[in-house]
PDB file of C-alpha atoms in Angstrom:
ATOM      1  CA  LYS A 174     -26.000 201.581  24.259  1.00  0.00           C
ATOM      2  CA  ALA A 175     -28.870 202.249  26.661  1.00  0.00           C
ATOM      3  CA  GLY A 176     -28.142 204.743  29.399  1.00  0.00           C
ATOM      4  CA  VAL A 177     -28.902 204.394  33.094  1.00  0.00           C
ATOM      5  CA  THR A 178     -32.592 203.654  33.613  1.00  0.00           C
ATOM      6  CA  GLN A 179     -34.465 204.634  36.752  1.00  0.00           C
ATOM      7  CA  THR A 180     -37.941 203.660  37.689  1.00  0.00           C
ATOM      8  CA  PRO A 181     -40.361 205.093  38.497  1.00  0.00           C
ATOM      9  CA  ARG A 182     -39.869 208.697  37.246  1.00  0.00           C
ATOM     10  CA  TYR A 183     -42.299 210.172  39.750  1.00  0.00           C
ATOM     11  CA  LEU A 184     -43.622 208.978  43.052  1.00  0.00           C
ATOM     12  CA  ILE A 185     -45.921 210.474  45.724  1.00  0.00           C
ATOM     13  CA  LYS A 186     -45.912 208.977  49.162  1.00  0.00           C
ATOM     14  CA  THR A 187     -47.169 210.010  52.570  1.00  0.00           C
ATOM     15  CA  ARG A 188     -45.168 210.426  55.732  1.00  0.00           C
ATOM     16  CA  GLY A 189     -44.334 207.158  57.492  1.00  0.00           C
ATOM     17  CA  GLN A 190     -44.534 205.037  54.373  1.00  0.00           C
ATOM     18  CA  GLN A 191     -41.557 203.354  52.751  1.00  0.00           C
ATOM     19  CA  VAL A 192     -40.442 203.458  49.178  1.00  0.00           C
ATOM     20  CA  THR A 193     -38.228 201.449  46.850  1.00  0.00           C
ATOM     21  CA  LEU A 194     -36.457 202.978  43.828  1.00  0.00           C
ATOM     22  CA  SER A 195     -34.899 200.961  41.055  1.00  0.00           C
ATOM     23  CA  CYS A 196     -31.889 201.512  38.851  1.00  0.00           C
ATOM     24  CA  SER A 197     -30.480 199.615  35.858  1.00  0.00           C
ATOM     25  CA  PRO A 198     -26.914 200.649  35.063  1.00  0.00           C
ATOM     26  CA  ILE A 199     -25.296 200.956  31.625  1.00  0.00           C
ATOM     27  CA  SER A 200     -24.430 197.474  30.333  1.00  0.00           C
ATOM     28  CA  GLY A 201     -20.979 196.496  31.539  1.00  0.00           C
ATOM     29  CA  HIS A 202     -20.871 199.016  34.364  1.00  0.00           C
ATOM     30  CA  ARG A 203     -20.308 197.357  37.719  1.00  0.00           C
ATOM     31  CA  SER A 204     -20.411 200.357  40.080  1.00  0.00           C
ATOM     32  CA  VAL A 205     -23.721 201.959  41.022  1.00  0.00           C
ATOM     33  CA  SER A 206     -23.985 205.083  43.139  1.00  0.00           C
ATOM     34  CA  TRP A 207     -27.048 206.955  44.442  1.00  0.00           C
ATOM     35  CA  TYR A 208     -27.334 210.670  45.028  1.00  0.00           C
ATOM     36  CA  GLN A 209     -30.004 212.924  46.445  1.00  0.00           C
ATOM     37  CA  GLN A 210     -30.624 216.334  44.924  1.00  0.00           C
ATOM     38  CA  THR A 211     -32.534 219.048  46.754  1.00  0.00           C
ATOM     39  CA  PRO A 212     -32.662 222.826  46.150  1.00  0.00           C
ATOM     40  CA  GLY A 213     -31.006 223.622  49.479  1.00  0.00           C
ATOM     41  CA  GLN A 214     -28.298 220.934  49.683  1.00  0.00           C
ATOM     42  CA  GLY A 215     -27.567 220.320  46.048  1.00  0.00           C
ATOM     43  CA  LEU A 216     -26.295 216.854  44.968  1.00  0.00           C
ATOM     44  CA  GLN A 217     -25.316 214.686  47.930  1.00  0.00           C
ATOM     45  CA  PHE A 218     -23.824 211.210  47.917  1.00  0.00           C
ATOM     46  CA  LEU A 219     -25.953 208.455  49.470  1.00  0.00           C
ATOM     47  CA  PHE A 220     -24.075 205.224  48.829  1.00  0.00           C
ATOM     48  CA  GLU A 221     -22.049 203.248  46.297  1.00  0.00           C
ATOM     49  CA  TYR A 222     -22.273 199.550  45.410  1.00  0.00           C
ATOM     50  CA  PHE A 223     -19.766 197.415  43.575  1.00  0.00           C
ATOM     51  CA  SER A 224     -19.983 193.631  43.133  1.00  0.00           C
ATOM     52  CA  GLU A 225     -23.113 193.517  45.366  1.00  0.00           C
ATOM     53  CA  THR A 226     -21.258 195.141  48.246  1.00  0.00           C
ATOM     54  CA  GLN A 227     -21.652 198.589  49.647  1.00  0.00           C
ATOM     55  CA  ARG A 228     -18.327 200.216  49.191  1.00  0.00           C
ATOM     56  CA  ASN A 229     -19.009 203.701  50.399  1.00  0.00           C
ATOM     57  CA  LYS A 230     -21.744 205.494  52.339  1.00  0.00           C
ATOM     58  CA  GLY A 231     -22.654 209.149  52.696  1.00  0.00           C
ATOM     59  CA  ASN A 232     -23.918 210.955  55.757  1.00  0.00           C
ATOM     60  CA  PHE A 233     -27.551 209.851  55.664  1.00  0.00           C
ATOM     61  CA  PRO A 234     -29.647 208.174  58.415  1.00  0.00           C
ATOM     62  CA  GLY A 235     -30.084 204.409  58.523  1.00  0.00           C
ATOM     63  CA  ARG A 236     -33.601 204.839  57.030  1.00  0.00           C
ATOM     64  CA  PHE A 237     -31.791 205.019  53.692  1.00  0.00           C
ATOM     65  CA  SER A 238     -30.544 201.708  52.493  1.00  0.00           C
ATOM     66  CA  GLY A 239     -29.706 199.997  49.238  1.00  0.00           C
ATOM     67  CA  ARG A 240     -28.556 196.849  47.589  1.00  0.00           C
ATOM     68  CA  GLN A 241     -27.073 195.619  44.373  1.00  0.00           C
ATOM     69  CA  PHE A 242     -27.932 192.425  42.562  1.00  0.00           C
ATOM     70  CA  SER A 243     -25.650 190.035  40.691  1.00  0.00           C
ATOM     71  CA  ASN A 244     -26.648 191.686  37.371  1.00  0.00           C
ATOM     72  CA  SER A 245     -25.462 195.079  38.770  1.00  0.00           C
ATOM     73  CA  ARG A 246     -29.000 196.407  38.979  1.00  0.00           C
ATOM     74  CA  SER A 247     -29.589 198.330  42.198  1.00  0.00           C
ATOM     75  CA  GLU A 248     -32.450 199.385  44.471  1.00  0.00           C
ATOM     76  CA  MET A 249     -32.595 201.944  47.242  1.00  0.00           C
ATOM     77  CA  ASN A 250     -35.081 201.965  49.999  1.00  0.00           C
ATOM     78  CA  VAL A 251     -36.235 204.713  52.275  1.00  0.00           C
ATOM     79  CA  SER A 252     -38.308 203.705  55.293  1.00  0.00           C
ATOM     80  CA  THR A 253     -40.439 205.854  57.543  1.00  0.00           C
ATOM     81  CA  LEU A 254     -40.578 208.693  55.046  1.00  0.00           C
ATOM     82  CA  GLU A 255     -40.303 212.292  56.254  1.00  0.00           C
ATOM     83  CA  LEU A 256     -41.322 215.456  54.462  1.00  0.00           C
ATOM     84  CA  GLY A 257     -37.633 216.347  54.093  1.00  0.00           C
ATOM     85  CA  ASP A 258     -37.038 213.241  52.005  1.00  0.00           C
ATOM     86  CA  SER A 259     -38.802 214.948  49.072  1.00  0.00           C
ATOM     87  CA  ALA A 260     -36.062 215.180  46.495  1.00  0.00           C
ATOM     88  CA  LEU A 261     -34.790 213.978  43.139  1.00  0.00           C
ATOM     89  CA  TYR A 262     -32.983 210.665  43.615  1.00  0.00           C
ATOM     90  CA  LEU A 263     -30.289 210.034  41.047  1.00  0.00           C
ATOM     91  CA  CYS A 264     -28.620 206.781  40.246  1.00  0.00           C
ATOM     92  CA  ALA A 265     -25.260 206.731  38.452  1.00  0.00           C
ATOM     93  CA  SER A 266     -23.106 203.944  37.089  1.00  0.00           C
ATOM     94  CA  SER A 267     -19.460 203.654  36.104  1.00  0.00           C
ATOM     95  CA  LEU A 268     -17.004 201.137  34.781  1.00  0.00           C
ATOM     96  CA  ALA A 269     -15.240 201.215  38.164  1.00  0.00           C
ATOM     97  CA  LEU A 270     -11.838 201.106  36.425  1.00  0.00           C
ATOM     98  CA  GLY A 271      -9.376 203.836  37.498  1.00  0.00           C
ATOM     99  CA  ASN A 272     -10.805 207.286  36.611  1.00  0.00           C
ATOM    100  CA  SER A 273     -14.148 206.376  35.215  1.00  0.00           C
ATOM    101  CA  PRO A 274     -16.797 209.087  35.126  1.00  0.00           C
ATOM    102  CA  LEU A 275     -20.232 208.533  36.619  1.00  0.00           C
ATOM    103  CA  HIS A 276     -23.093 208.431  34.169  1.00  0.00           C
ATOM    104  CA  PHE A 277     -26.436 209.464  35.608  1.00  0.00           C
ATOM    105  CA  GLY A 278     -29.990 208.436  34.981  1.00  0.00           C
ATOM    106  CA  ASN A 279     -32.807 210.970  34.828  1.00  0.00           C
ATOM    107  CA  GLY A 280     -33.799 210.319  38.426  1.00  0.00           C
ATOM    108  CA  THR A 281     -36.880 209.549  40.447  1.00  0.00           C
ATOM    109  CA  ARG A 282     -38.769 212.555  41.766  1.00  0.00           C
ATOM    110  CA  LEU A 283     -40.091 211.645  45.151  1.00  0.00           C
ATOM    111  CA  THR A 284     -42.682 213.808  46.832  1.00  0.00           C
ATOM    112  CA  VAL A 285     -43.593 213.084  50.463  1.00  0.00           C
ATOM    113  CA  THR A 286     -46.900 214.593  51.639  1.00  0.00           C
TER     114      THR A 286
ATOM    115  CA  ASP B 172     -18.422 223.054  55.037  1.00  0.00           C
ATOM    116  CA  GLN B 173     -18.473 223.234  51.289  1.00  0.00           C
ATOM    117  CA  GLN B 174     -15.448 221.381  49.894  1.00  0.00           C
ATOM    118  CA  VAL B 175     -16.345 222.299  46.276  1.00  0.00           C
ATOM    119  CA  LYS B 176     -17.543 225.815  45.593  1.00  0.00           C
ATOM    120  CA  GLN B 177     -18.971 227.397  42.480  1.00  0.00           C
ATOM    121  CA  ASN B 178     -19.201 231.011  43.502  1.00  0.00           C
ATOM    122  CA  SER B 179     -21.148 232.262  40.515  1.00  0.00           C
ATOM    123  CA  PRO B 180     -24.730 231.097  40.528  1.00  0.00           C
ATOM    124  CA  SER B 181     -25.275 232.359  36.995  1.00  0.00           C
ATOM    125  CA  LEU B 182     -23.457 233.424  33.913  1.00  0.00           C
ATOM    126  CA  SER B 183     -24.732 235.032  30.713  1.00  0.00           C
ATOM    127  CA  VAL B 184     -22.683 235.089  27.464  1.00  0.00           C
ATOM    128  CA  GLN B 185     -23.304 235.925  23.879  1.00  0.00           C
ATOM    129  CA  GLU B 186     -23.488 233.137  21.269  1.00  0.00           C
ATOM    130  CA  GLY B 187     -20.014 232.594  19.694  1.00  0.00           C
ATOM    131  CA  ARG B 188     -18.092 234.015  22.645  1.00  0.00           C
ATOM    132  CA  ILE B 189     -16.233 232.065  25.320  1.00  0.00           C
ATOM    133  CA  SER B 190     -17.936 230.808  28.476  1.00  0.00           C
ATOM    134  CA  ILE B 191     -15.725 230.362  31.523  1.00  0.00           C
ATOM    135  CA  LEU B 192     -17.132 228.521  34.525  1.00  0.00           C
ATOM    136  CA  ASN B 193     -15.090 228.430  37.720  1.00  0.00           C
ATOM    137  CA  CYS B 194     -14.780 226.050  40.606  1.00  0.00           C
ATOM    138  CA  ASP B 195     -12.715 226.106  43.808  1.00  0.00           C
ATOM    139  CA  TYR B 196     -12.021 223.216  46.175  1.00  0.00           C
ATOM    140  CA  THR B 197     -10.479 222.946  49.586  1.00  0.00           C
ATOM    141  CA  ASN B 198      -9.362 219.289  49.898  1.00  0.00           C
ATOM    142  CA  SER B 199      -5.888 218.665  48.507  1.00  0.00           C
ATOM    143  CA  MET B 200      -6.615 214.864  48.484  1.00  0.00           C
ATOM    144  CA  PHE B 201      -9.036 215.234  45.587  1.00  0.00           C
ATOM    145  CA  ASP B 202      -7.514 213.406  42.642  1.00  0.00           C
ATOM    146  CA  TYR B 203     -10.117 213.515  39.898  1.00  0.00           C
ATOM    147  CA  PHE B 204     -12.345 216.351  38.745  1.00  0.00           C
ATOM    148  CA  LEU B 205     -15.385 216.310  36.504  1.00  0.00           C
ATOM    149  CA  TRP B 206     -17.821 218.706  34.895  1.00  0.00           C
ATOM    150  CA  TYR B 207     -21.460 217.886  34.322  1.00  0.00           C
ATOM    151  CA  LYS B 208     -24.211 219.705  32.477  1.00  0.00           C
ATOM    152  CA  LYS B 209     -27.835 219.426  33.623  1.00  0.00           C
ATOM    153  CA  TYR B 210     -31.031 220.342  31.838  1.00  0.00           C
ATOM    154  CA  PRO B 211     -34.305 220.593  33.825  1.00  0.00           C
ATOM    155  CA  ALA B 212     -36.052 217.236  34.406  1.00  0.00           C
ATOM    156  CA  GLU B 213     -32.920 215.270  33.328  1.00  0.00           C
ATOM    157  CA  GLY B 214     -30.016 213.815  35.158  1.00  0.00           C
ATOM    158  CA  PRO B 215     -26.533 215.360  34.940  1.00  0.00           C
ATOM    159  CA  THR B 216     -24.674 214.605  31.761  1.00  0.00           C
ATOM    160  CA  PHE B 217     -20.946 213.992  31.927  1.00  0.00           C
ATOM    161  CA  LEU B 218     -18.972 216.517  29.938  1.00  0.00           C
ATOM    162  CA  ILE B 219     -15.275 216.301  30.633  1.00  0.00           C
ATOM    163  CA  SER B 220     -12.888 215.267  33.383  1.00  0.00           C
ATOM    164  CA  ILE B 221      -9.323 215.810  34.455  1.00  0.00           C
ATOM    165  CA  SER B 222      -6.941 213.855  36.668  1.00  0.00           C
ATOM    166  CA  SER B 223      -4.882 215.703  39.248  1.00  0.00           C
ATOM    167  CA  ILE B 224      -1.666 214.726  37.398  1.00  0.00           C
ATOM    168  CA  LYS B 225      -2.694 216.930  34.508  1.00  0.00           C
ATOM    169  CA  ASP B 226      -3.328 220.609  34.169  1.00  0.00           C
ATOM    170  CA  LYS B 227      -5.395 220.661  30.996  1.00  0.00           C
ATOM    171  CA  ASN B 228      -7.795 218.405  29.138  1.00  0.00           C
ATOM    172  CA  GLU B 229      -9.601 219.240  25.935  1.00  0.00           C
ATOM    173  CA  ASP B 230     -12.549 217.682  24.198  1.00  0.00           C
ATOM    174  CA  GLY B 231     -13.933 219.553  21.201  1.00  0.00           C
ATOM    175  CA  ARG B 232     -15.357 222.880  22.359  1.00  0.00           C
ATOM    176  CA  PHE B 233     -14.738 222.027  26.027  1.00  0.00           C
ATOM    177  CA  THR B 234     -11.499 222.506  27.859  1.00  0.00           C
ATOM    178  CA  VAL B 235     -10.903 222.014  31.576  1.00  0.00           C
ATOM    179  CA  PHE B 236      -7.953 223.690  33.314  1.00  0.00           C
ATOM    180  CA  LEU B 237      -6.704 222.594  36.720  1.00  0.00           C
ATOM    181  CA  ASN B 238      -4.480 224.772  38.988  1.00  0.00           C
ATOM    182  CA  LYS B 239      -3.569 222.573  41.932  1.00  0.00           C
ATOM    183  CA  SER B 240      -1.631 225.213  43.777  1.00  0.00           C
ATOM    184  CA  ALA B 241      -4.690 227.489  43.770  1.00  0.00           C
ATOM    185  CA  LYS B 242      -7.088 224.589  44.162  1.00  0.00           C
ATOM    186  CA  HIS B 243      -9.020 225.914  41.258  1.00  0.00           C
ATOM    187  CA  LEU B 244     -10.434 224.508  38.062  1.00  0.00           C
ATOM    188  CA  SER B 245     -12.288 226.057  35.247  1.00  0.00           C
ATOM    189  CA  LEU B 246     -14.320 224.952  32.214  1.00  0.00           C
ATOM    190  CA  HIS B 247     -13.967 226.846  28.974  1.00  0.00           C
ATOM    191  CA  ILE B 248     -16.581 226.489  26.257  1.00  0.00           C
ATOM    192  CA  VAL B 249     -15.579 227.931  22.849  1.00  0.00           C
ATOM    193  CA  PRO B 250     -17.566 228.948  20.942  1.00  0.00           C
ATOM    194  CA  SER B 251     -20.645 229.032  23.154  1.00  0.00           C
ATOM    195  CA  GLN B 252     -23.971 227.954  21.595  1.00  0.00           C
ATOM    196  CA  PRO B 253     -27.590 228.492  22.700  1.00  0.00           C
ATOM    197  CA  GLY B 254     -27.909 224.749  23.301  1.00  0.00           C
ATOM    198  CA  ASP B 255     -25.202 225.030  25.959  1.00  0.00           C
ATOM    199  CA  SER B 256     -27.649 226.870  28.194  1.00  0.00           C
ATOM    200  CA  ALA B 257     -27.966 224.667  31.288  1.00  0.00           C
ATOM    201  CA  VAL B 258     -26.711 224.297  34.874  1.00  0.00           C
ATOM    202  CA  TYR B 259     -23.100 223.233  35.062  1.00  0.00           C
ATOM    203  CA  PHE B 260     -21.788 221.305  38.049  1.00  0.00           C
ATOM    204  CA  CYS B 261     -18.236 220.833  39.078  1.00  0.00           C
ATOM    205  CA  ALA B 262     -17.397 217.652  41.025  1.00  0.00           C
ATOM    206  CA  ALA B 263     -14.393 216.284  42.804  1.00  0.00           C
ATOM    207  CA  ARG B 264     -13.498 212.831  44.010  1.00  0.00           C
ATOM    208  CA  GLY B 265     -11.126 211.518  46.652  1.00  0.00           C
ATOM    209  CA  GLY B 266      -8.750 208.662  46.067  1.00  0.00           C
ATOM    210  CA  VAL B 267      -9.963 205.401  44.624  1.00  0.00           C
ATOM    211  CA  MET B 268      -9.862 202.582  47.171  1.00  0.00           C
ATOM    212  CA  GLY B 269      -9.973 199.033  45.980  1.00  0.00           C
ATOM    213  CA  GLY B 270     -12.830 198.713  43.600  1.00  0.00           C
ATOM    214  CA  SER B 271     -14.514 201.836  44.923  1.00  0.00           C
ATOM    215  CA  GLN B 272     -14.862 204.906  42.853  1.00  0.00           C
ATOM    216  CA  GLY B 273     -15.268 206.890  46.061  1.00  0.00           C
ATOM    217  CA  ASN B 274     -17.945 209.484  46.112  1.00  0.00           C
ATOM    218  CA  LEU B 275     -18.253 212.711  44.186  1.00  0.00           C
ATOM    219  CA  ILE B 276     -18.504 216.017  45.974  1.00  0.00           C
ATOM    220  CA  PHE B 277     -20.582 218.429  43.899  1.00  0.00           C
ATOM    221  CA  GLY B 278     -20.628 222.191  43.767  1.00  0.00           C
ATOM    222  CA  LYS B 279     -23.964 223.956  43.838  1.00  0.00           C
ATOM    223  CA  GLY B 280     -23.870 224.667  40.128  1.00  0.00           C
ATOM    224  CA  THR B 281     -23.708 227.645  37.778  1.00  0.00           C
ATOM    225  CA  LYS B 282     -26.566 228.403  35.454  1.00  0.00           C
ATOM    226  CA  LEU B 283     -25.237 229.298  32.044  1.00  0.00           C
ATOM    227  CA  SER B 284     -27.363 231.294  29.573  1.00  0.00           C
ATOM    228  CA  VAL B 285     -26.098 231.683  26.063  1.00  0.00           C
ATOM    229  CA  LYS B 286     -27.946 234.430  24.207  1.00  0.00           C
ATOM    230  CA  PRO B 287     -28.348 234.279  20.340  1.00  0.00           C
TER     231      PRO B 287
END
């Protein structure tokens, strides 16, 4: 069974631009969550989608948004990029049944210059 | 305000011995706890989890212990192997609401080095 797939693996953008990251969950998984990892803050929850609906949102500005498609694939978008948005963005999927662990992809490394 | 704390940034053990990684939490509403292992340039890999209704869960060389009164959990790896060298994250989740899995609150991680 294929794991969580994230594209692209690396991305370099300049301040003020916008970026879209993509995530394909494990087949059969209906919940997709996004996390940001930085050296200072560690792993922080961005948002969670289930059945194309945002179910939960972390404490990030409105520049961070996402969506989920009918096939459970998800995208996240960051507009008006800032230097501080440089981070590893991780997508995770789960079965969304009771206590189901999250399974993470290898992330997209975003560098904002 | 760190709700999940891993107070040891690093741990070094000898191959074959036991590794004990610790985690403390502050929120008594957390109902599900997980441990992840992370290698550089890879995403976290799920290792083992425990529900708040249990105090122990075992999977091969990995055992997680939960002490709810102390708000403390630990991961035991026996025997430790050089391939276990990685950063280990403890995570906690609040209650599941509807179809939501809630969000995971992660500790800052403990870097485990297992020496041959």
